[in-house]
């Protein structure tokens, strides 16, 4: 009877011992095999021994070697069921770096590539193969640029086909996104082979995973395109109503938006705003006939009645003098407006904004200009000067022209709520400027002060993330100059009240106790755990893992997770790092996983959120690398890890928390001095009213 397929005969030798010929059961744990070999030679402590190849690379044999060899054998099996079972076992193991290296060194990628290219099974086998292939490639052992053109074209076919298995298209889209971001040459191939209409079809399927992967590939293609190509692509997508679909079916979807989709919408918004950069960087050309005509259109819209001309019947010199005076009334600092628009930024973008306002809100434009040009008491608000400075302000607040962050999710929903969102926002802002100018009763000397208030009004309102332009308009107009003063006064009083010498002395005495409280809170936060995103070889974060501190503060426990899954239990986390083995905490550019990323602006956000723990692994130094999901989580974790290592907690968040606790505790102590009773427990929250059918009748006279 033939032996089972997983049993092979091997010879084992040891110095000063008789060699053994054994039957190795590959399904048996390696520790059990070593125990049997050591027992045959009467050796104790089998855990101290290992198997090593006798020739060739002379590597030590690990569980990974045996598992990899067995799985790759299953992938090449003629049995479809055997191949499917091997793929099912390979997928969860492929995320392990050591195991992945073993599989790759044994031509595992080529074997998987053959299965994908053959496409014999368009269901589970193909989905598992795509997932395993992507997982192995993510380790960066093999470059994406080495993939063959036929292979990429085959994956493109799976995106363009209508497949019955819904799990295949998201995986194919994700793989093509990696290719596009990592290889410009193959990215061009993907761009030419995947029609934009096909991506729109995938986006319109009510499947969050498919929508996210389609949006990921779309933003990758846009980022890899030239500025001219990008503009054509975005114009086409907007013509196909992509903006409206995103606003109605993704932003306002009943299901919560995932972090990855939020990141891609941020990238799409940044690319949309990036189309304004060429105009922002281009000064007005005084010799351009088109631009001179645009300035005249702007002047005529304000000062000339339809069908009439303010210079009719006048000499050329008189007409030039009249135009110069009207340009000064329009708010230009120079009689020649070209000199005002030579500044970059905002360059021609300021002219575009002014023309858009005059054409799309002609009544508001005329009212603004005429109301201010008729004033002779130096209280007129200069339209042109204000427009130029407001355009600069908006470009700064919205980061026009800056590289896309690789981790940010900070998109504004209202930018997907209407076309020409930047120009529409300018229209709201320029009317806000006029309103605030009148509230401040400002003169020309107060121009910079007014612009500071307008910046604060716009920044505070943008931070609220209004979902529509109308909501933004309502909120920013409610934030009057008086309200801004009130907010500033509150903040100033809060600071001044904590600077008296006796108060400062009390605060110093309270600091040690409150720092201990902060340390306790940080460690409790680590015990709760956090979901982190891995940074892949293509630098976009799309893999999740969970890490937490054990209740006894002795171990860091961690493991991979799927997005949307509930937090794991401590027992389910497979990896552990003893706190006693931790050497140091590294942050920013010192971290090994971002050290090679370069110093470009696009990597700044990675440096700000990256931290690593160096620890002892045998005789080697190893690292556990993190990318924090937010700046606050970065501070909480680095503080907590510093506390575990016995180092001071010096983060910005610690300073803010300490300041807040000191302020609260100081106020409580002062209330005690005034004999104000402070209850041990907070008062109960009153129940909500049961009858909402009430109103106030303004017609009833008060007694």
Coordinates of C-alpha atoms in Angstrom, one line a residue, residues 117-329:
X117 CA -4.0 34.1 -16.0
X118 CA -5.6 30.8 -16.8
X119 CA -8.9 31.8 -15.3
X120 CA -10.3 28.3 -15.3
X121 CA -12.5 29.0 -12.3
X122 CA -14.0 32.5 -12.2
X123 CA -15.5 32.0 -8.7
X124 CA -13.9 31.2 -5.4
X125 CA -10.5 29.9 -6.8
X126 CA -10.0 33.2 -8.7
X127 CA -11.0 35.3 -5.7
X128 CA -8.7 33.5 -3.4
X129 CA -5.8 33.6 -5.9
X130 CA -6.2 37.4 -6.3
X131 CA -6.3 37.9 -2.5
X132 CA -3.3 35.7 -1.9
X133 CA -1.3 37.4 -4.7
X134 CA -2.1 40.9 -3.4
X135 CA -1.2 39.9 0.2
X136 CA 2.2 38.5 -0.9
X137 CA 3.0 41.5 -3.1
X138 CA 2.2 44.0 -0.2
X139 CA 5.3 42.9 1.7
X140 CA 7.5 44.7 -0.9
X141 CA 9.8 41.7 -1.5
X142 CA 8.9 41.8 -5.2
X143 CA 8.3 45.1 -7.1
X144 CA 5.0 45.7 -8.7
X145 CA 6.9 46.9 -11.8
X146 CA 8.0 43.3 -12.5
X147 CA 4.5 42.1 -13.3
X148 CA 4.0 41.1 -17.0
X149 CA 1.8 43.0 -19.4
X150 CA -0.3 39.9 -20.1
X151 CA -0.9 39.3 -16.4
X152 CA -2.1 43.0 -15.9
X153 CA -4.3 42.7 -19.0
X154 CA -5.9 39.6 -17.6
X155 CA -6.7 41.3 -14.3
X156 CA -8.2 44.2 -16.3
X157 CA -10.5 41.7 -18.0
X158 CA -11.9 40.7 -14.6
X159 CA -12.7 44.4 -14.0
X160 CA -14.4 44.8 -17.3
X161 CA -16.3 41.6 -17.3
X162 CA -19.7 41.0 -15.7
X163 CA -18.8 38.2 -13.3
X164 CA -21.3 36.2 -11.2
X165 CA -19.0 36.1 -8.2
X166 CA -19.2 39.5 -6.5
X167 CA -16.0 39.0 -4.6
X168 CA -13.7 39.1 -7.7
X169 CA -14.2 42.7 -9.0
X170 CA -13.1 44.4 -5.7
X171 CA -10.0 42.3 -5.5
X172 CA -9.1 42.9 -9.2
X173 CA -9.7 46.6 -8.7
X174 CA -7.5 46.7 -5.6
X175 CA -4.7 44.9 -7.4
X176 CA -4.8 47.3 -10.4
X177 CA -4.7 50.2 -7.9
X178 CA -1.5 48.9 -6.5
X179 CA -0.1 48.5 -10.0
X180 CA -1.1 52.1 -11.0
X181 CA 0.4 53.7 -7.9
X182 CA 3.6 51.7 -8.1
X183 CA 4.5 51.5 -11.8
X184 CA 3.9 54.5 -14.1
X185 CA 4.4 52.3 -17.2
X186 CA 1.8 49.7 -16.1
X187 CA -0.4 52.5 -14.8
X188 CA -0.7 53.9 -18.3
X189 CA -1.6 50.4 -19.5
X190 CA -4.4 50.2 -16.9
X191 CA -5.6 53.8 -17.8
X192 CA -5.9 52.8 -21.5
X193 CA -7.5 49.4 -20.8
X194 CA -10.1 50.4 -18.0
X195 CA -12.7 52.8 -19.3
X196 CA -13.9 55.5 -16.9
X197 CA -17.5 54.4 -17.7
X198 CA -16.7 50.9 -16.3
X199 CA -15.5 52.4 -13.1
X200 CA -18.7 54.5 -12.9
X201 CA -20.7 51.3 -13.3
X202 CA -18.9 49.7 -10.3
X203 CA -19.4 52.9 -8.3
X204 CA -23.2 52.8 -8.9
X205 CA -23.5 49.2 -7.5
X206 CA -24.8 49.5 -3.9
X207 CA -21.8 47.5 -2.5
X208 CA -19.5 49.5 -0.2
X209 CA -16.5 47.3 -0.8
X210 CA -16.9 47.5 -4.6
X211 CA -17.5 51.3 -4.4
X212 CA -14.4 51.9 -2.3
X213 CA -12.1 49.8 -4.5
X214 CA -13.5 51.5 -7.7
X215 CA -13.0 54.9 -6.1
X216 CA -9.5 53.9 -5.1
X217 CA -8.5 53.0 -8.7
X218 CA -10.2 56.1 -10.0
X219 CA -8.2 58.4 -7.7
X220 CA -5.0 56.4 -8.5
X221 CA -5.6 57.0 -12.2
X222 CA -6.2 60.7 -11.7
X223 CA -3.1 61.1 -9.6
X224 CA -1.0 59.3 -12.3
X225 CA -2.4 61.5 -15.1
X226 CA -0.8 64.7 -16.4
X227 CA -2.5 68.0 -15.4
X228 CA -4.1 68.3 -18.8
X229 CA -5.3 64.6 -18.8
X230 CA -6.6 65.0 -15.3
X231 CA -8.7 68.0 -16.2
X232 CA -10.2 66.1 -19.2
X233 CA -10.9 63.1 -17.0
X234 CA -12.6 65.2 -14.2
X235 CA -14.6 67.1 -16.8
X236 CA -15.9 63.9 -18.3
X237 CA -16.7 62.4 -14.9
X238 CA -18.6 65.5 -13.9
X239 CA -20.5 65.4 -17.2
X240 CA -21.5 61.8 -16.2
X241 CA -22.9 63.2 -12.9
X242 CA -20.3 61.5 -10.7
X243 CA -20.4 64.5 -8.3
X244 CA -24.2 64.2 -7.8
X245 CA -23.9 60.5 -7.3
X246 CA -21.2 60.8 -4.6
X247 CA -23.2 63.5 -2.8
X248 CA -26.5 61.6 -2.8
X249 CA -25.5 58.0 -2.6
X250 CA -22.1 57.9 -0.8
X251 CA -21.9 61.0 1.4
X252 CA -25.6 60.8 2.4
X253 CA -25.8 57.0 2.4
X254 CA -27.6 55.3 5.2
X255 CA -24.6 53.2 5.9
X256 CA -21.6 54.8 7.7
X257 CA -18.7 55.8 5.5
X258 CA -15.5 53.8 5.9
X259 CA -12.2 55.5 6.5
X260 CA -10.8 54.3 3.2
X261 CA -13.6 55.9 1.2
X262 CA -13.3 59.1 3.2
X263 CA -9.6 59.2 2.3
X264 CA -10.4 58.8 -1.4
X265 CA -13.0 61.5 -1.3
X266 CA -10.4 63.8 0.3
X267 CA -8.0 62.9 -2.6
X268 CA -10.7 63.6 -5.2
X269 CA -11.5 67.0 -3.6
X270 CA -7.8 67.9 -3.5
X271 CA -7.4 67.0 -7.2
X272 CA -10.5 69.1 -8.0
X273 CA -9.1 72.1 -6.2
X274 CA -5.7 71.4 -7.7
X275 CA -7.1 72.3 -11.2
X276 CA -7.1 75.9 -9.9
X277 CA -3.4 76.0 -9.3
X278 CA -2.3 77.0 -12.8
X279 CA -4.6 80.1 -12.7
X280 CA -3.4 80.8 -9.1
X281 CA 0.2 80.7 -10.2
X282 CA -0.2 82.8 -13.4
X283 CA 0.0 86.6 -13.1
X284 CA -2.1 88.8 -15.3
X285 CA -0.5 89.6 -18.7
X286 CA -0.9 93.4 -19.4
X287 CA -0.4 92.6 -23.1
X288 CA -3.2 90.0 -23.3
X289 CA -6.1 91.3 -25.2
X290 CA -8.4 88.7 -23.7
X291 CA -7.5 89.6 -20.1
X292 CA -7.8 93.3 -20.8
X293 CA -11.3 92.7 -22.1
X294 CA -12.2 90.7 -19.0
X295 CA -11.2 93.7 -16.8
X296 CA -13.4 95.9 -19.0
X297 CA -16.3 93.5 -18.6
X298 CA -15.9 93.7 -14.9
X299 CA -15.9 97.5 -14.9
X300 CA -18.8 97.8 -17.3
X301 CA -21.0 95.4 -15.2
X302 CA -20.6 97.8 -12.3
X303 CA -20.8 101.2 -13.8
X304 CA -22.4 101.1 -17.3
X305 CA -26.1 100.9 -17.8
X306 CA -27.2 98.3 -20.4
X307 CA -27.2 99.8 -23.9
X308 CA -25.1 102.9 -22.8
X309 CA -21.4 103.6 -22.5
X310 CA -19.9 105.8 -19.9
X311 CA -17.2 107.0 -22.4
X312 CA -19.5 107.7 -25.4
X313 CA -18.6 111.0 -27.1
X314 CA -15.4 111.5 -25.0
X315 CA -11.9 111.8 -26.3
X316 CA -9.4 108.9 -25.9
X317 CA -7.6 110.6 -23.0
X318 CA -10.8 111.5 -21.3
X319 CA -12.1 108.0 -21.7
X320 CA -8.9 106.5 -20.2
X321 CA -9.1 108.9 -17.3
X322 CA -12.7 107.9 -16.7
X323 CA -11.8 104.2 -16.8
X324 CA -8.9 104.7 -14.4
X325 CA -11.2 106.5 -11.9
X326 CA -13.8 103.7 -12.2
X327 CA -11.2 101.0 -11.6
X328 CA -10.2 102.9 -8.5
X329 CA -13.8 103.0 -7.4

